[in-house]
Coordinates of C-alpha atoms in Angstrom, one line a residue:
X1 CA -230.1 -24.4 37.4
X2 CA -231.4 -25.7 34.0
X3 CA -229.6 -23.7 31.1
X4 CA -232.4 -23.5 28.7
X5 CA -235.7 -21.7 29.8
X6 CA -239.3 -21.7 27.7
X7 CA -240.3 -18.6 27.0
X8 CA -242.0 -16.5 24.6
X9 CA -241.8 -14.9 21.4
X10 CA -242.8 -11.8 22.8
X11 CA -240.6 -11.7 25.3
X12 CA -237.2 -11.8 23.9
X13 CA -236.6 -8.4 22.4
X14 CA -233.3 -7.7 24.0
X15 CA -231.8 -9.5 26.4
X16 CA -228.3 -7.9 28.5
X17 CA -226.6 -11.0 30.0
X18 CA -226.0 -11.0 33.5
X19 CA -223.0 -13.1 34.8
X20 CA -223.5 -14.7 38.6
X21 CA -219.4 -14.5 38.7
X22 CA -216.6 -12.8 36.5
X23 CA -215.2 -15.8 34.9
X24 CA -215.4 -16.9 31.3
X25 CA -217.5 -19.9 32.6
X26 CA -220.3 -17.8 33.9
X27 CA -220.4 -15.9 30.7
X28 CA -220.6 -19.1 28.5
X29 CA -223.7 -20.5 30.8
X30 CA -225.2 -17.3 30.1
X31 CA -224.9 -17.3 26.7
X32 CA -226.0 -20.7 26.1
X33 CA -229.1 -19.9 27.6
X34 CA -230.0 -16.9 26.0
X35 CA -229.0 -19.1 22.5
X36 CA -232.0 -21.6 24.0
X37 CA -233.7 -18.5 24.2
X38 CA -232.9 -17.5 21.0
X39 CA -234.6 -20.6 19.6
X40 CA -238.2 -19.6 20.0
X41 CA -237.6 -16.1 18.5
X42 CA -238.6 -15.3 14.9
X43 CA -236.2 -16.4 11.9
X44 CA -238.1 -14.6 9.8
X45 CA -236.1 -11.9 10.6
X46 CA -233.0 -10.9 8.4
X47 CA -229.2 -11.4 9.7
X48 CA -226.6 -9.0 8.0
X49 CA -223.3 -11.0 7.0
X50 CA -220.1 -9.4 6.2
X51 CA -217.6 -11.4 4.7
X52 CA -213.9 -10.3 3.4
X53 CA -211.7 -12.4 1.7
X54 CA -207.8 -12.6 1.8
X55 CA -206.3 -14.6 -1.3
X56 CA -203.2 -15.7 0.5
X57 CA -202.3 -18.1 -2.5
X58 CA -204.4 -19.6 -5.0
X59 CA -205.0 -23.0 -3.6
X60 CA -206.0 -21.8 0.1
X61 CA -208.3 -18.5 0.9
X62 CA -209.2 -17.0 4.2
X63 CA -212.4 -16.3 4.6
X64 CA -213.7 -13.9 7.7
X65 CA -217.3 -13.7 8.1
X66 CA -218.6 -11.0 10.5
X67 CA -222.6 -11.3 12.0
X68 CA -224.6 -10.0 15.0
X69 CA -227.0 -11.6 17.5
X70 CA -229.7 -9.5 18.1
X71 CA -230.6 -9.0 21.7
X72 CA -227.0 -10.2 22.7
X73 CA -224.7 -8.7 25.0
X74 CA -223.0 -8.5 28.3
X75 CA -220.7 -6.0 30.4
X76 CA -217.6 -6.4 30.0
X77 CA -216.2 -5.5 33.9
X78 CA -219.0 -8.1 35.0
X79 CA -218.2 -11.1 32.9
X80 CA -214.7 -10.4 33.3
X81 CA -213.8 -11.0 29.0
X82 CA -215.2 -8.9 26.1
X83 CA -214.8 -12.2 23.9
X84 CA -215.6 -15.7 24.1
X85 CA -214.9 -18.9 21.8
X86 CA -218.1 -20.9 21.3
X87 CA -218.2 -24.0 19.2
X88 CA -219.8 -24.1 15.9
X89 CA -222.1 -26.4 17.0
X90 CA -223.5 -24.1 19.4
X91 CA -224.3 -21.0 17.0
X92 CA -226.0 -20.6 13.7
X93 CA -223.4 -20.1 10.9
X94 CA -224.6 -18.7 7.2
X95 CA -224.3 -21.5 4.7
X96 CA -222.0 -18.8 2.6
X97 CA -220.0 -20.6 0.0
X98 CA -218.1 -20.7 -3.5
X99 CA -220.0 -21.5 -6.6
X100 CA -217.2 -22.3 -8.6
X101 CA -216.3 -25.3 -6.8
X102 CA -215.4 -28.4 -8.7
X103 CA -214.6 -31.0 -5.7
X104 CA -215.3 -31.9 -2.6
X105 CA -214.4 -29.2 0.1
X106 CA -211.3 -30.3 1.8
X107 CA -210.9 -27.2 3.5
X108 CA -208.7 -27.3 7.0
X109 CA -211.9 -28.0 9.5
X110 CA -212.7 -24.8 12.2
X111 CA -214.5 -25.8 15.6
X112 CA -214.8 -22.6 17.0
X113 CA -215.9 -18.6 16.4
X114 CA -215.6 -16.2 18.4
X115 CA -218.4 -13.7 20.1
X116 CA -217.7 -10.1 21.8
X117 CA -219.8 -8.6 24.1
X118 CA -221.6 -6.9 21.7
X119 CA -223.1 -9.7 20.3
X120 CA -220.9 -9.8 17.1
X121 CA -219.6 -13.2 15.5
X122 CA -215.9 -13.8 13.8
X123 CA -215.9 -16.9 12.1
X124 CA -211.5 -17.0 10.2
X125 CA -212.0 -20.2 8.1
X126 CA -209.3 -20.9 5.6
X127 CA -210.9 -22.5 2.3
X128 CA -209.0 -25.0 -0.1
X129 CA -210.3 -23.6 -3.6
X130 CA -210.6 -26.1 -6.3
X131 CA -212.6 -23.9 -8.5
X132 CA -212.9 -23.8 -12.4
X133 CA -212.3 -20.5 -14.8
X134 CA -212.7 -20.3 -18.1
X135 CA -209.0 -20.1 -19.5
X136 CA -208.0 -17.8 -23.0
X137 CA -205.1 -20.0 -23.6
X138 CA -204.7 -18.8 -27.2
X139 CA -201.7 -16.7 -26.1
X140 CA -199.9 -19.6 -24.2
X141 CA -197.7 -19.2 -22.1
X142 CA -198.1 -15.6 -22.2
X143 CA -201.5 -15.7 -21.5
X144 CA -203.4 -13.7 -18.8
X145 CA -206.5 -14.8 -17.1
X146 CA -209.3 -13.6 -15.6
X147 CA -211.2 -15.2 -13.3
X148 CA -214.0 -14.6 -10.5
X149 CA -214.9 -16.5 -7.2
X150 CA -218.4 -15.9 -6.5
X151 CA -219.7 -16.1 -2.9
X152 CA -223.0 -16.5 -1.8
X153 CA -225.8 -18.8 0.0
X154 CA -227.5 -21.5 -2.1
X155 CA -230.7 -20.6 -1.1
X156 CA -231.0 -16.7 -1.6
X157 CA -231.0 -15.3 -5.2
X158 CA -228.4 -13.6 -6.8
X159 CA -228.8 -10.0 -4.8
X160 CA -227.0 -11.7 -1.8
X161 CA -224.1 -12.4 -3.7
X162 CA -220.9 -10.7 -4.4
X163 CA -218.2 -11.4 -7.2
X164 CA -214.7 -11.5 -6.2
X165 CA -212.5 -11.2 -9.8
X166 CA -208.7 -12.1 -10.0
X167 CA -206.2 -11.7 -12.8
X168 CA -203.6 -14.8 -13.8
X169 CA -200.9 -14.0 -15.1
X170 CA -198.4 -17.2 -16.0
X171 CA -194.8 -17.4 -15.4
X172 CA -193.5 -18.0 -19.1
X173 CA -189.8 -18.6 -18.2
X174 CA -190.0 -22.1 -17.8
X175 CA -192.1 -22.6 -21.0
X176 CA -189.6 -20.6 -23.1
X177 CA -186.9 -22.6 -21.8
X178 CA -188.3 -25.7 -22.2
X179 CA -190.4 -25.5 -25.1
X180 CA -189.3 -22.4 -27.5
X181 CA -185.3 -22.2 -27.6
X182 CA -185.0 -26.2 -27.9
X183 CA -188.4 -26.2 -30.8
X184 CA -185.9 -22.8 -32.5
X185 CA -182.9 -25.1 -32.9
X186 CA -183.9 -28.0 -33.9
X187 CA -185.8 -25.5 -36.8
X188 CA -182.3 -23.9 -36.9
X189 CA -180.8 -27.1 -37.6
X190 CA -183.2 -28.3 -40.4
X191 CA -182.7 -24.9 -41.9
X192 CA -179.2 -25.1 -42.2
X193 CA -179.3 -28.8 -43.4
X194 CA -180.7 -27.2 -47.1
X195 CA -176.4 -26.5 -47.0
X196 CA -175.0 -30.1 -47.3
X197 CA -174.9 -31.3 -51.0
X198 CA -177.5 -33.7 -51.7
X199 CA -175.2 -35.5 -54.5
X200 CA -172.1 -36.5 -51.5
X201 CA -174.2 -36.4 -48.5
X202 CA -177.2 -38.5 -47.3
X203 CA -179.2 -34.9 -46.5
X204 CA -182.6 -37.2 -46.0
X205 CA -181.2 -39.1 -43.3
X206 CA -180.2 -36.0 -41.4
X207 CA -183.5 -34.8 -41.6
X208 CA -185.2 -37.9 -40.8
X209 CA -183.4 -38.0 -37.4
X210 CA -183.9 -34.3 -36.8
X211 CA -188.0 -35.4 -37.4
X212 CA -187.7 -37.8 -35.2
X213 CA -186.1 -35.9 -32.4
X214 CA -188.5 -33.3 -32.8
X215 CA -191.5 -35.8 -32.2
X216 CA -189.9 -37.3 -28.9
X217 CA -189.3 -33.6 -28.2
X218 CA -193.0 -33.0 -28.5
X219 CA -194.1 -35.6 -27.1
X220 CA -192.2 -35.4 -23.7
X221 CA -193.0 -31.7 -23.6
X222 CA -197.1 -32.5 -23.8
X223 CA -197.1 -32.4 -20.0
X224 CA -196.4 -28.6 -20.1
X225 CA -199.0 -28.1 -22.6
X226 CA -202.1 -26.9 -21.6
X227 CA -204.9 -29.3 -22.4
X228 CA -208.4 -27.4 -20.9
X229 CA -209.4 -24.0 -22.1
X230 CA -210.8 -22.2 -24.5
X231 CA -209.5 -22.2 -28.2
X232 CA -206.2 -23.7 -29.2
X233 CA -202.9 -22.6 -28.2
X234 CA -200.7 -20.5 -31.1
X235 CA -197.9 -21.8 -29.5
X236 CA -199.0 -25.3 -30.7
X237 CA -199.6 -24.0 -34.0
X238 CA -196.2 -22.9 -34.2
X239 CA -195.2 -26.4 -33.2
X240 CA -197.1 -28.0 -36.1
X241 CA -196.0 -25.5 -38.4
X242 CA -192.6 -26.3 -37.5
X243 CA -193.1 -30.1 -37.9
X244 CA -195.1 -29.7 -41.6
X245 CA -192.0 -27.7 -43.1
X246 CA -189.9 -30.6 -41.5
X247 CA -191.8 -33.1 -43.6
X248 CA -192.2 -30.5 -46.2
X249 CA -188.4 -30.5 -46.3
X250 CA -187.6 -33.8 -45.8
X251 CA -190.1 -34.8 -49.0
X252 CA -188.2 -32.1 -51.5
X253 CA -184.6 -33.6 -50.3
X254 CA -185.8 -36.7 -51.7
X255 CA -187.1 -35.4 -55.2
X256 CA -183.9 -33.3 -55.3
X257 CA -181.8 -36.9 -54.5
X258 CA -184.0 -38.5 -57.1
X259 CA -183.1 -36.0 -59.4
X260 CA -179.3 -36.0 -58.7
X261 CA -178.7 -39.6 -58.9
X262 CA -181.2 -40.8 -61.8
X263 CA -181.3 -37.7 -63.7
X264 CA -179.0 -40.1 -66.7
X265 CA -182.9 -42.0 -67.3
X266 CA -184.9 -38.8 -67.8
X267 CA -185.9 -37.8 -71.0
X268 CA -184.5 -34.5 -72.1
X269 CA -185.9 -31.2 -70.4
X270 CA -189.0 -29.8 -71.9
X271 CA -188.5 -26.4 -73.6
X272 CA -190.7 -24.8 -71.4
X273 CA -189.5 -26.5 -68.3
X274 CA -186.1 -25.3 -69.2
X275 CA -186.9 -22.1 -70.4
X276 CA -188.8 -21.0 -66.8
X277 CA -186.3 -22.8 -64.6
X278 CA -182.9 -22.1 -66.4
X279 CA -183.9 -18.7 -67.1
X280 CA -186.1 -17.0 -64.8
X281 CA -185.9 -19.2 -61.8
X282 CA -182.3 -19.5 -62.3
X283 CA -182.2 -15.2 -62.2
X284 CA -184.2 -15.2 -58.9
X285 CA -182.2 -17.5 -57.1
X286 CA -179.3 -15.9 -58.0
X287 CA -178.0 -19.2 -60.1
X288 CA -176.4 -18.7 -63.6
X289 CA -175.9 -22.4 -65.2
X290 CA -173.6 -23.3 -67.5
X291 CA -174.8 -26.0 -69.6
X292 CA -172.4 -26.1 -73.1
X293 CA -169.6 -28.5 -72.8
X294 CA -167.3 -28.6 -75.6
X295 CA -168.1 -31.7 -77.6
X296 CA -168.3 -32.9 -81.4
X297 CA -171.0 -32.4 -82.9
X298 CA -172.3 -34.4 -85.6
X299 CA -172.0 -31.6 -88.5
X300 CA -168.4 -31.2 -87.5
X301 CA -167.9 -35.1 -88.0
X302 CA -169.6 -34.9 -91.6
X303 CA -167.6 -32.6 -92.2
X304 CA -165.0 -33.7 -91.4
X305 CA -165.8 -37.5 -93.1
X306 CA -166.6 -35.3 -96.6
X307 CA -163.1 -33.9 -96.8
X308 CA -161.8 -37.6 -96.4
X309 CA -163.8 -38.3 -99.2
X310 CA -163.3 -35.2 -101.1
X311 CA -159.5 -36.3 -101.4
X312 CA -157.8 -37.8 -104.4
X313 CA -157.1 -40.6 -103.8
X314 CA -156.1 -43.9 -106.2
X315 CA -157.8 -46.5 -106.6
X316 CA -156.1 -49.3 -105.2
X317 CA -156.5 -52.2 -102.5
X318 CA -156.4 -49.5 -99.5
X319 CA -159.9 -48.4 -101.1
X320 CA -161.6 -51.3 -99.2
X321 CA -159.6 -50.4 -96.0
X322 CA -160.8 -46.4 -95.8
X323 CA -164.2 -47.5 -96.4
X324 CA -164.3 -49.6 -93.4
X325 CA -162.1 -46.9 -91.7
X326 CA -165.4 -44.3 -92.7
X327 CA -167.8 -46.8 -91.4
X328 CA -166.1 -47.1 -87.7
X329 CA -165.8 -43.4 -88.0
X330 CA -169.5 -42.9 -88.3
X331 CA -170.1 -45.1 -85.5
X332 CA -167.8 -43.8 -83.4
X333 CA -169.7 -40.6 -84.3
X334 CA -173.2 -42.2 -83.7
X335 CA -171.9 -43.4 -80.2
X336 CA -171.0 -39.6 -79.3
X337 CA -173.9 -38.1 -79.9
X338 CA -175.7 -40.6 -77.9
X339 CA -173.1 -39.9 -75.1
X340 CA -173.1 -36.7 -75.5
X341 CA -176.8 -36.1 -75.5
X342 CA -177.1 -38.5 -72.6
X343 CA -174.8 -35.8 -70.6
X344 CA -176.2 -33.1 -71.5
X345 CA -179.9 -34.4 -70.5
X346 CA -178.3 -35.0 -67.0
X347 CA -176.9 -32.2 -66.2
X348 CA -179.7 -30.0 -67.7
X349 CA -182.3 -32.2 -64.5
X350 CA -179.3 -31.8 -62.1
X351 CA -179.2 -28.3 -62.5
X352 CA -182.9 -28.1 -62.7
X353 CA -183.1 -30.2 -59.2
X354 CA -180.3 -27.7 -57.4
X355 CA -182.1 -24.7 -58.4
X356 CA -185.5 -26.2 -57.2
X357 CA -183.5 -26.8 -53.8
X358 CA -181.8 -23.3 -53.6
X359 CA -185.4 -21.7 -54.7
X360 CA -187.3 -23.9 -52.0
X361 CA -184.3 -23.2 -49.0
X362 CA -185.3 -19.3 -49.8
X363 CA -189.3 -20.2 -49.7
X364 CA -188.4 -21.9 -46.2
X365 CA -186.4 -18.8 -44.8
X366 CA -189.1 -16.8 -45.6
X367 CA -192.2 -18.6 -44.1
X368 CA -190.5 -19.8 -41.0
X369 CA -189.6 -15.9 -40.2
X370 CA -192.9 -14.6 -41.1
X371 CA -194.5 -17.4 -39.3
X372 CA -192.4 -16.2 -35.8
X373 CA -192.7 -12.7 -36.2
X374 CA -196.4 -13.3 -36.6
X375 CA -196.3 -15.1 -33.7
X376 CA -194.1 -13.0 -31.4
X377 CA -196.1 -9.8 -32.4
X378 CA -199.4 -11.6 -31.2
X379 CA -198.2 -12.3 -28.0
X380 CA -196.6 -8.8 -27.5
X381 CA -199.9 -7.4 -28.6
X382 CA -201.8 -9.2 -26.3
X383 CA -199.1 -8.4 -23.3
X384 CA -199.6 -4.8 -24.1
X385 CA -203.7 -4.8 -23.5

C-alpha cells in the first residue's frame, strides 16, 4: 500500500495511528504517512519548543529540544513501543541556534530524534561553541567574566529568544607562577643592585644584563598574555612599570659612574648645589659628609715665608741662596693649592653623586611598593565584588 495519501486540510485534525501489527516497523509506516499527511496541513499554525541546555564544558554544550506533533499518536499495547527513532530527514526540526557564533559549526553530526507515542519530539544534540564575549581583562589574571549564549531562530524576533548567562572565572595559578614571582625577582634583583659601589664595581653592566633578561622574559611570556578584550591589562602596566624604573635605573648608575670617575674635571660645586645637597639632602638620606681634609693653606704658608723673612739675618753670599730657597717655597705653595683645590672639588661631586644614588635607591623603594600594593589592592577589590 502507498505510504503517502492526498488528502485535505480539513480533514486532518487529529489523527490516532493505527498499527496493522505490533512491531516497530508497523509503527514507523504509520508514522511516515501520517507525516505525508501532515504535509497539506496548515503551517501557519504555531509549534511550542522547549529547549534546555547542559554546559558540560565550555567548548561542547548539549542541547535537548522538546516539541509536539499535533494530531500525533498511537497506543502503546498496539504498536508494541511507546518511542520510536526517526531520522532527521524525515521530521521538521526548529532552526534554533547560537547567535554568538564566530565559526563554522563543527558540531558532532545527529541523524536521528526520537518520537513517543504522544506525539512529542527529543532531539540530544551536542554543540561545539566557538562563540565570542566581551572580555574585562583589566584585572588579568584575576579577572572574572561574564558572558551570555543567546538561543533563538533567525527568523522570529527577539520574543522567541532566551539568554543563557555564565560567569568565567580564570585559574591564576599558572600566571602567578609564570609571570609575577619571576617579573618580582628580577625587580628584587635590580633593587638590590643600588648596593654594589659604583666606584669598584661595573653596577651598569649588571643592570644592563638584568634589562636584558627581563625583555627575553617578556617576550617569551607574551603567549600567556591576553591579547583580545576590552581595556588593557594592569598586570601589563605593572610589567612596563617595572621595565621604565629598570632604564630609569640603569640611566642614574651611569651619571652616578660619570660622577665618580671624572668628578677631578668638574668645576667646583655651586654654592647652592652644595648647600641643598650637602645639607638638606645629605639630612634626609641619613648621610653626614665629611669634606675638610687637613691641608696647608696658603695663609699658613705666608706666614710661615714672613717669619723667614722677618729673621736677622747677615748679609752675606747665602742671601742669593734663601731667596731662591723663598721662590721654590712659593711654588711649592702655588702647586698645593692647586692640588689641594683639585681634591677637594672631587670629593665635594663624589659625595654629591653617592648621595644622589642613596636619595634615588629610597625614591625606588618607594614607588615600586606603592606601585604593587596599588596593584594587589585592585585585584583584591575586584575579587571581593
Amino acid at each position: 500500500m502507498p505510504l503517502c495519501q492526498h488528502a485535505s486540510p480539513a480533514w486532518i485534525l487529529h489523527i490516532v495511528t493505527m498499527c496493522w501489527t505490533v512491531s516497530e516497523y508497523s509503527l514507523f509506516y504509520s508514522v511516515i504517512a501520517f507525516f505525508c499527511l501532515l504535509q497539506q496541513n496548515n503551517f501557519n499554525d504555531s509549534f511550542i519548543v522547549r529547549a534546555v541546555c547542559l554546559l558540560e564544558y565550555f567548548v561542547f554544550v548539549c542541547v535537548f529540544k522538546k516539541w509536539n506533533i499535533q494530531g500525533l499518536s498511537w497506543d502503546e499495547k498496539e504498536c508494541g513501543t511507546s518511542k520510536v527513532s526517526i531520522s532527521r530527514e524525515k521530521l521538521w526540526i526548529p532552526d534554533i541556534s547560537i547567535s554568538e557564533f564566530m565559526e563554522e559549526d563543527k558540531s558532532p553530526k545527529t541523524f536521528y530524534v526520537h518520537l513517543n507515542n504522544h506525539g512529542q519530539v527529543t532531539d540530544d544534540k551536542p554543540v561545539r561553541v566557538d562563540s565570542f564575549c566581551k572580555l574585562d581583562i583589566y584585572t588579568f589574571p584575576f579577572d572574572i567574566q561574564n558572558c551570555t549564549m543567546t538561543f533563538g531562530p533567525y527568523l522570529h524576533t527577539g520574543k522567541s529568544q532566551f539568554i543563557i548567562p555564565f560567569i568565567l572565572r580564570r585559574r591564576p595559578i599558572l600566571y602567578v607562577v609564570n609571570l609575577l614571582l619571576p617579573s618580582c625577582f628580577l625587580i628584587t634583583l635590580d633593587l638590590f643592585s643600588f648596593l654594589l659601589p659604583p666606584a669598584t664595581t661595573d653596577r651598569s653592566a649588571f643592570k644592563m644584563t638584568l634589562i636584558l633578561g627581563y625583555t627575553v622574559f617578556l617576550l617569551i611570556m607574551n603567549d600567556l598574555l591576553p591579547v583580545t578584550g576590552h581595556g588593557t591589562p594592569l598586570l601589563n602596566v605593572f610589567f612596563s612599570i617595572s621595565l621604565a624604573l629598570m632604564v630609569a635605573s640603569l640611566l642614574e648608575t651611569i651619571f652616578i659612574t660619570n660622577i665618580q670617575f671624572r668628578s677631578d674635571n668638574y668645576v667646583p660645586v655651586p654654592h647652592w648645589l652644595s648647600v641643598l645637597v650637602l645639607r638638606y639632602l645629605a639630612a634626609i638620606v641619613l648621610l653626614y659628609p665629611e669634606l675638610n681634609p687637613s691641608i696647608i693653606s696658603s695663609k699658613d704658608l705666608h706666614s710661615v715665608c714672613s717669619n723667614i723673612q722677618s729673621e736677622q739675618i747677615n748679609p752675606d753670599a747665602s742671601m742669593e741662596e734663601l731667596r731662591k730657597l723663598s721662590k721654590g717655597v712659593a711654588v711649592i705653595r702655588q702647586h698645593l693649592d692647586r692640588h689641594f683645590e683639585g681634591t677637594r672639588t672631587s670629593r665635594e661631586w663624589q659625595m654629591i653623586g653617592i648621595i644622589i644614588d642613596r636619595l634615588l635607591f629610597g625614591l625606588y623603594i618607594i614607588f615600586i611598593t606603592i606601585s604593587f600594593l596599588i596593584v594587589v589592592i585592585i585585584w583584591v577589590t575586584n575579587n571581593i565584588k
